[in-house]
Coordinates of C-alpha atoms and ligand atoms in Angstrom, one line a residue:
M1 CA -3.5 -23.4 -2.9
K2 CA -0.8 -21.6 -4.4
I3 CA -1.3 -18.2 -3.5
F4 CA 0.8 -15.3 -6.4
V5 CA 1.7 -12.0 -4.4
T6 CA 2.5 -9.1 -6.7
G7 CA 4.8 -6.5 -5.7
G8 CA 5.6 -8.6 -2.3
A9 CA 9.7 -7.0 -1.6
G10 CA 7.2 -3.4 -1.0
F11 CA 5.4 -2.5 2.4
I12 CA 2.0 -4.2 2.5
G13 CA 2.7 -6.9 -0.1
G14 CA 6.1 -8.1 2.1
N15 CA 3.6 -8.3 5.3
F16 CA 1.2 -9.9 3.5
V17 CA 3.6 -12.5 2.7
Y18 CA 4.2 -13.2 6.4
Y19 CA 1.0 -12.9 7.2
M20 CA -0.1 -15.5 4.9
L21 CA 2.8 -18.5 5.5
K22 CA 1.4 -17.6 9.4
T23 CA -2.3 -18.1 8.9
H24 CA -1.9 -21.1 6.4
P25 CA 0.2 -23.6 7.0
D26 CA -0.9 -25.3 4.0
Y27 CA -0.5 -22.8 1.5
D28 CA 2.3 -22.1 -1.3
I29 CA 3.4 -18.4 -1.6
V30 CA 4.9 -16.4 -4.8
C31 CA 6.1 -13.6 -4.5
L32 CA 6.5 -11.7 -7.6
D33 CA 8.5 -8.6 -8.4
A34 CA 10.2 -6.4 -9.7
L35 CA 12.0 -5.2 -6.8
T36 CA 12.0 -1.7 -7.6
Y37 CA 13.7 1.5 -5.4
A38 CA 10.9 0.3 -3.4
G39 CA 10.9 -3.0 -3.7
N40 CA 13.6 -4.2 -1.1
L41 CA 14.5 -8.5 -0.5
H42 CA 16.0 -7.9 3.0
T43 CA 12.0 -7.5 3.6
L44 CA 11.8 -11.4 2.4
S45 CA 14.2 -12.4 5.0
G46 CA 12.5 -14.4 7.1
A47 CA 10.7 -16.2 4.5
L48 CA 12.9 -16.7 1.6
E49 CA 14.3 -20.3 3.5
N50 CA 11.1 -21.0 3.9
P51 CA 10.1 -24.2 1.4
R52 CA 6.5 -23.3 0.9
F53 CA 7.6 -19.5 -0.4
K54 CA 9.2 -18.8 -3.7
F55 CA 10.7 -15.3 -5.2
V56 CA 10.4 -14.7 -8.1
K57 CA 12.4 -11.6 -9.6
I58 CA 9.6 -10.5 -12.6
D59 CA 8.1 -7.2 -13.7
I60 CA 4.1 -7.7 -14.6
T61 CA 3.9 -5.3 -17.8
D62 CA 6.8 -8.0 -18.9
R63 CA 3.4 -10.6 -20.6
D64 CA 6.0 -13.1 -21.7
G65 CA 7.8 -13.8 -18.2
I66 CA 4.1 -13.4 -16.8
F67 CA 2.4 -16.1 -18.8
G68 CA 5.6 -18.3 -18.4
L69 CA 5.6 -17.7 -14.9
F70 CA 1.8 -18.5 -14.4
D71 CA 2.7 -21.6 -17.0
T72 CA 5.3 -23.2 -14.7
E73 CA 3.5 -22.4 -10.9
R74 CA -0.4 -22.5 -12.4
P75 CA -1.8 -20.8 -9.2
D76 CA -5.1 -20.6 -7.7
I77 CA -5.5 -17.0 -6.4
V78 CA -2.8 -13.6 -7.9
V79 CA -3.4 -11.0 -5.6
N80 CA -1.8 -8.2 -7.2
F81 CA 0.1 -5.2 -4.5
A82 CA 2.7 -4.3 -7.4
A83 CA 2.7 -0.9 -8.4
E84 CA 4.0 2.6 -8.2
S85 CA 2.9 3.8 -5.0
H86 CA 3.9 7.1 -3.5
V87 CA 1.9 10.0 -4.5
D88 CA 5.0 12.8 -4.6
R89 CA 6.8 10.3 -7.7
S90 CA 3.7 10.4 -9.5
I91 CA 3.7 14.6 -9.5
L92 CA 6.9 14.3 -10.9
S93 CA 7.3 11.3 -13.1
P94 CA 3.5 10.3 -14.3
E95 CA 4.5 7.9 -17.5
V96 CA 5.8 4.3 -14.9
F97 CA 2.5 5.4 -12.8
L98 CA 0.4 4.4 -15.9
K99 CA 2.8 1.3 -17.3
T100 CA 2.6 -0.6 -13.9
N101 CA -0.4 0.5 -12.4
I102 CA -2.5 0.0 -15.5
L103 CA -1.0 -2.3 -18.3
G104 CA 0.5 -4.2 -15.2
T105 CA -2.5 -5.1 -13.7
Q106 CA -4.4 -5.9 -17.2
V107 CA -0.4 -8.3 -18.4
L108 CA -1.7 -9.7 -14.8
M109 CA -5.7 -10.0 -15.9
D110 CA -4.7 -11.5 -19.5
A111 CA -2.7 -14.2 -17.6
C112 CA -4.9 -14.8 -15.4
R113 CA -7.4 -15.5 -18.0
E114 CA -5.5 -17.8 -20.2
Y115 CA -5.1 -20.3 -16.9
G116 CA -8.1 -20.2 -15.2
V117 CA -6.8 -18.2 -11.8
K118 CA -9.9 -19.0 -9.8
R119 CA -9.5 -15.6 -8.4
F120 CA -7.7 -12.2 -9.2
H121 CA -7.8 -10.3 -5.8
Q122 CA -6.2 -5.6 -6.9
V123 CA -5.5 -4.4 -4.0
S124 CA -6.4 -0.4 -4.8
T125 CA -7.0 2.0 -2.2
D126 CA -9.3 4.9 -0.9
E127 CA -7.6 7.8 -2.9
V128 CA -9.8 6.9 -6.4
Y129 CA -12.7 8.7 -4.8
G130 CA -10.3 11.9 -4.6
D131 CA -11.3 14.1 -1.3
L132 CA -13.4 14.5 1.4
P133 CA -14.2 18.7 2.8
L134 CA -11.8 19.2 6.8
D135 CA -15.5 20.3 7.9
R136 CA -18.0 17.9 6.5
P137 CA -16.8 15.1 9.8
D138 CA -20.5 13.8 8.2
L139 CA -19.1 12.3 5.1
L140 CA -17.0 8.8 4.5
F141 CA -16.3 7.0 1.1
T142 CA -18.5 4.3 0.7
E143 CA -18.5 1.3 -2.1
A144 CA -20.8 3.7 -4.2
T145 CA -19.2 7.1 -3.8
P146 CA -18.4 8.0 -7.4
I147 CA -14.6 7.8 -8.5
H148 CA -13.0 11.5 -8.8
T149 CA -9.4 11.8 -8.6
S150 CA -6.6 14.0 -8.0
S151 CA -3.3 12.9 -8.3
P152 CA -1.6 10.2 -11.4
Y153 CA -1.1 7.7 -8.7
S154 CA -4.3 7.7 -7.6
A155 CA -5.7 8.2 -11.5
S156 CA -3.9 5.4 -12.6
K157 CA -5.6 3.0 -9.4
A158 CA -8.9 4.4 -10.7
S159 CA -7.7 3.5 -14.2
A160 CA -6.8 0.4 -13.2
D161 CA -9.7 -0.5 -10.4
L162 CA -12.4 0.5 -14.3
L163 CA -10.1 -2.1 -16.1
V164 CA -10.4 -5.0 -13.7
S165 CA -14.5 -3.9 -13.5
A166 CA -14.4 -4.6 -16.9
Y167 CA -12.8 -7.7 -17.3
C168 CA -15.0 -9.0 -14.9
R169 CA -17.9 -7.9 -16.7
T170 CA -16.8 -8.9 -20.5
Y171 CA -14.7 -11.9 -19.7
G172 CA -16.0 -13.2 -16.2
L173 CA -12.7 -12.6 -14.5
P174 CA -13.6 -14.3 -11.0
A175 CA -11.9 -10.2 -9.4
T176 CA -12.5 -8.9 -6.0
I177 CA -11.5 -4.9 -5.8
S178 CA -10.5 -4.0 -2.2
R179 CA -10.1 0.3 -1.4
C180 CA -8.2 0.8 1.6
S181 CA -7.3 3.9 3.6
N182 CA -3.8 4.9 4.3
N183 CA -1.2 2.2 6.3
Y184 CA 1.3 2.4 8.7
G185 CA 3.5 -1.1 10.1
P186 CA 7.1 -2.3 9.7
Y187 CA 8.8 -2.2 6.5
H188 CA 6.6 1.3 5.2
F189 CA 9.3 3.0 2.7
P190 CA 11.1 5.8 4.1
E191 CA 9.6 7.8 1.6
K192 CA 6.3 8.4 3.8
L193 CA 5.0 10.9 6.3
I194 CA 5.0 7.9 9.4
P195 CA 8.3 6.4 8.8
L196 CA 9.9 9.5 6.8
M197 CA 8.7 11.6 10.9
I198 CA 10.4 8.1 12.7
I199 CA 13.7 8.2 10.6
N200 CA 13.8 12.0 10.6
I201 CA 14.0 12.5 14.3
L202 CA 15.9 9.6 14.8
N203 CA 18.4 11.0 12.7
G204 CA 18.0 14.8 13.9
K205 CA 16.2 16.3 10.9
P206 CA 13.5 19.2 11.0
L207 CA 10.3 16.9 10.0
P208 CA 8.8 18.9 6.7
V209 CA 4.9 19.0 7.4
Y210 CA 3.5 19.9 3.8
G211 CA 1.4 23.2 3.8
D212 CA -0.6 24.1 7.2
G213 CA -0.5 20.1 8.1
K214 CA -4.5 20.1 9.1
N215 CA -4.5 17.6 6.0
V216 CA -6.5 14.8 7.5
R217 CA -6.1 10.7 6.7
D218 CA -7.6 7.7 8.1
W219 CA -5.2 5.3 9.5
L220 CA -4.5 1.5 9.8
Y221 CA -2.2 -1.0 10.9
V222 CA -0.9 -2.9 8.2
E223 CA -1.4 -6.8 9.4
D224 CA -5.1 -5.9 10.1
H225 CA -5.1 -4.7 6.0
C226 CA -4.2 -8.2 5.4
S227 CA -6.5 -10.0 7.1
A228 CA -9.0 -8.1 5.3
I229 CA -7.7 -9.2 2.0
D230 CA -7.0 -13.2 3.5
L231 CA -11.7 -13.1 4.3
I232 CA -12.1 -11.2 0.6
I233 CA -10.0 -13.8 -1.1
H234 CA -11.5 -16.5 0.6
D235 CA -15.7 -15.4 1.0
G236 CA -15.8 -12.1 -0.4
K237 CA -18.0 -12.0 -4.0
V238 CA -17.0 -11.7 -7.1
G239 CA -17.4 -8.6 -9.0
E240 CA -17.0 -6.6 -5.8
I241 CA -15.9 -3.7 -4.2
Y242 CA -14.8 -3.7 -1.4
N243 CA -13.4 -0.6 1.4
I244 CA -11.4 -1.2 4.5
G245 CA -10.4 1.3 7.1
G246 CA -9.1 2.3 10.4
N247 CA -12.0 4.7 11.4
N248 CA -9.3 6.4 12.7
E249 CA -8.8 9.9 11.2
R250 CA -5.8 12.0 11.5
S251 CA -4.4 15.3 11.1
N252 CA -0.4 14.9 9.6
L253 CA 0.1 17.6 12.5
Q254 CA -1.2 15.9 15.4
I255 CA 0.5 12.2 14.1
V256 CA 3.1 14.3 13.8
E257 CA 2.8 15.5 17.3
L258 CA 2.4 12.0 18.3
L259 CA 5.5 10.9 17.2
I260 CA 7.9 13.8 18.6
S261 CA 6.0 12.8 21.9
T262 CA 6.7 9.2 21.8
L263 CA 10.2 9.6 20.5
G264 CA 11.2 12.5 22.9
K265 CA 12.4 15.1 20.3
G266 CA 11.9 16.6 17.1
E267 CA 11.6 19.7 15.5
I268 CA 8.8 19.8 12.3
K269 CA 9.2 22.7 9.1
F270 CA 6.2 23.9 7.5
V271 CA 7.3 23.1 4.0
R272 CA 5.5 24.7 1.1
D273 CA 2.1 22.3 -0.1
R274 CA 1.8 19.3 -2.4
A275 CA 0.4 20.4 -5.8
G276 CA -3.6 19.1 -5.6
H277 CA -3.4 17.5 -2.0
D278 CA -6.1 16.0 -0.9
L279 CA -8.7 16.6 2.3
R280 CA -9.6 14.1 3.9
Y281 CA -9.7 10.6 3.5
A282 CA -11.9 9.0 5.5
I283 CA -13.6 5.0 4.8
D284 CA -16.5 3.6 5.8
S285 CA -15.9 0.0 6.2
T286 CA -19.5 -1.3 7.5
K287 CA -19.6 -3.4 4.4
I288 CA -16.7 -5.8 4.7
K289 CA -17.9 -6.0 8.7
T290 CA -20.9 -6.5 8.1
Q291 CA -20.8 -9.2 5.2
L292 CA -17.4 -10.6 5.8
G293 CA -17.3 -10.0 10.0
W294 CA -13.9 -7.9 9.5
T295 CA -12.4 -5.9 12.5
P296 CA -9.6 -4.0 12.6
R297 CA -7.6 -5.2 15.7
T298 CA -4.9 -2.9 16.6
D299 CA -5.5 0.2 17.7
F300 CA -3.5 2.9 16.8
E301 CA -1.8 4.6 19.8
N302 CA -0.3 0.8 20.8
G303 CA 0.0 0.4 16.8
I304 CA 2.2 3.5 16.2
K305 CA 3.8 2.1 19.5
K306 CA 5.0 -1.3 17.8
T307 CA 6.1 0.9 14.7
V308 CA 8.5 2.9 16.5
D309 CA 9.7 0.2 18.1
W310 CA 10.5 -2.0 14.7
Y311 CA 11.9 0.6 13.2
L312 CA 13.9 1.7 16.7
N313 CA 14.9 -2.5 16.6
N314 CA 16.0 -2.5 12.5
R315 CA 18.0 0.5 12.5
S316 CA 20.0 -1.5 9.1
W317 CA 17.1 -2.2 7.3
W318 CA 16.2 1.6 6.0
E319 CA 20.0 2.7 7.0
N320 CA 20.7 1.2 4.1
I321 CA 17.8 2.5 1.8
V322 CA 18.3 6.0 3.2
S323 CA 22.1 5.7 2.4
G324 CA 21.7 5.1 -1.2
E325 CA 19.4 6.3 -4.1
Y326 CA 17.2 8.3 -1.5
I327 CA 19.3 10.9 -0.8
N328 CA 19.6 12.2 -4.6
Y329 CA 14.9 11.6 -4.0
Y330 CA 15.2 13.7 -0.6
R331 CA 17.1 17.0 -1.9
R332 CA 15.0 16.8 -4.9
M333 CA 11.7 16.7 -2.5
Y334 CA 12.7 19.0 0.1
E335 CA 15.6 21.2 -0.7
D336 CA 14.5 24.7 -1.0
R337 CA 10.6 23.4 0.1
Ligands
NAD1 P1 5.3 0.2 -2.3 O1 5.6 0.9 -3.0 O2 5.7 -0.2 -0.4 O3 6.0 -1.5 -2.8 C1 5.6 -1.7 -4.1 C2 6.1 -2.9 -4.9 O4 5.3 -3.1 -5.7 C3 7.8 -2.9 -4.5 O5 8.1 -4.4 -4.2 C4 7.8 -2.5 -5.9 O6 9.2 -3.6 -6.5 C5 7.3 -3.3 -6.5 N1 6.2 -3.1 -7.8 C6 6.5 -2.4 -8.8 N2 6.5 -1.5 -9.9 C7 6.1 -2.9 -10.3 C8 6.1 -3.5 -11.6 N3 6.6 -3.1 -12.9 N4 6.6 -5.0 -11.6 C9 6.5 -5.9 -10.4 N5 6.7 -5.2 -9.1 C10 6.0 -3.8 -9.4 O7 3.7 -0.4 -2.3 P2 2.3 -0.4 -1.1 O8 2.6 1.0 0.0 O9 3.4 -1.2 0.1 O10 1.8 -0.3 -1.3 C11 1.0 -1.8 -2.2 C12 -0.8 -1.9 -3.0 O11 -1.3 -1.1 -2.3 C13 -0.1 -0.5 -3.5 O12 -1.3 -1.2 -5.0 C14 -1.1 0.9 -3.0 O13 -1.8 1.3 -4.5 C15 -1.7 -0.4 -2.0 N6 -2.5 0.6 -1.5 C16 -1.6 1.0 -0.7 C17 -1.9 1.9 0.8 C18 -0.7 2.6 1.7 O14 -0.9 2.9 2.6 N7 0.7 2.0 1.4 C19 -2.9 2.3 1.0 C20 -4.2 1.3 -0.2 C21 -3.6 0.6 -1.2
TYD2 P1 1.6 9.7 1.6 O1 2.1 9.1 3.2 O2 2.6 10.4 1.1 O3 0.8 9.5 2.1 P2 -0.8 9.8 1.2 O4 -0.2 11.1 0.4 O5 -0.7 8.3 -0.2 O6 -2.1 9.5 2.0 O7 1.4 11.1 2.9 C1 0.4 11.0 3.8 C2 -0.3 12.3 4.3 O8 1.1 13.5 5.1 C3 -0.4 13.2 2.7 O9 -1.5 14.5 3.4 C4 1.0 14.6 2.5 C5 1.6 14.9 4.2 N1 3.1 14.5 4.6 C6 3.4 15.3 4.9 O10 3.3 16.7 5.3 N2 5.2 15.5 4.4 C7 6.4 14.5 3.9 O11 7.0 14.9 4.3 C8 5.1 13.5 3.3 C9 5.9 12.5 2.7 C10 3.6 13.7 3.0

């Protein structure tokens, strides 16, 4: 079995590469990644020497390059993690989100059709459902919740989902889609809430909480997301959508306070809110639990402890990032905010 993992030099894709190498000792994994600002070969340093692993630097929108690679490698399964993934960046510059997230997905699916790939899996997000009110804890996103997007990021992911469903129905592409809640864990790029706060605490910088900090996200440890995708690509039904969630809702303020208490220091600074900021995400994972037998294994307290320890023990990984181009991004996003 040969699996193409696109976006494998990023946060979740990188964790998925390690998960699959460990869980399936007879599989070959080929990582396709353009190494954008969010891609990092250091993330894959523990896989590069493995004879069952190969890294190819390639942009998923490069149609000729992608077709050439499918022709030589002949994958059985393609799991598409490659994407522009940060809401704040999508507000600053939407165009690349449309290019990578929509057109890149189309190129991959065209190649899957041409080379008879047995399964194309699209890694999507709960953000395609829009948001839920803060005062209705009884409401959760199910697979039947209508798409209703807020940011250019979520609109691009929703567009890709619609295209995947269309390819499945019109061309018979054997595809599945998963929509997961917010992930956290090792190799998470420093621009996102949890790593940003850990790193700012360690660097003695203020902790920028958007608005009043009451927005809620449903957090899942990244390895539990990987195990769900592994189940879907093997046992999931073609044409189906599966929600994946941690059943673990926390306000941003609760998250930041937990990190302050875990690390023993840190000072919150409330800053201007994100435009169009989604209030609450909460996933109903009943379908994947009952139909595929998935269960998340890492509880939040343990997951946060493992994550904080990882950032403490892997300083060079993130120091490399935050001392480079990231400085300009941080200034642009947070200075005078
Ligand atoms: P990330 O930003 O950490 O990684 C994205 C990776 O894709 C990077 O390695 C980057 O180099 C690569 N990439 C970007 N554009 C590319 C292109 N044109 N061609 C090839 N490679 C390209 O993102 P992540 O947080 O790991 O998210 C992975 C996927 O999971 C995304 O599709 C995202 O929408 C989805 N998702 C993320 C979360 C989350 O909490 N992070 C939750 C649900 C779904
Ligand atoms: P983020 O990690 O960007 O994920 P998403 O927007 O895709 O859910 O943000 C998580 C939440 O944290 C979101 O409500 C925005 C908020 N947030 C802050 O308050 N401060 C920050 O510096 C960042 C990056 C996010």
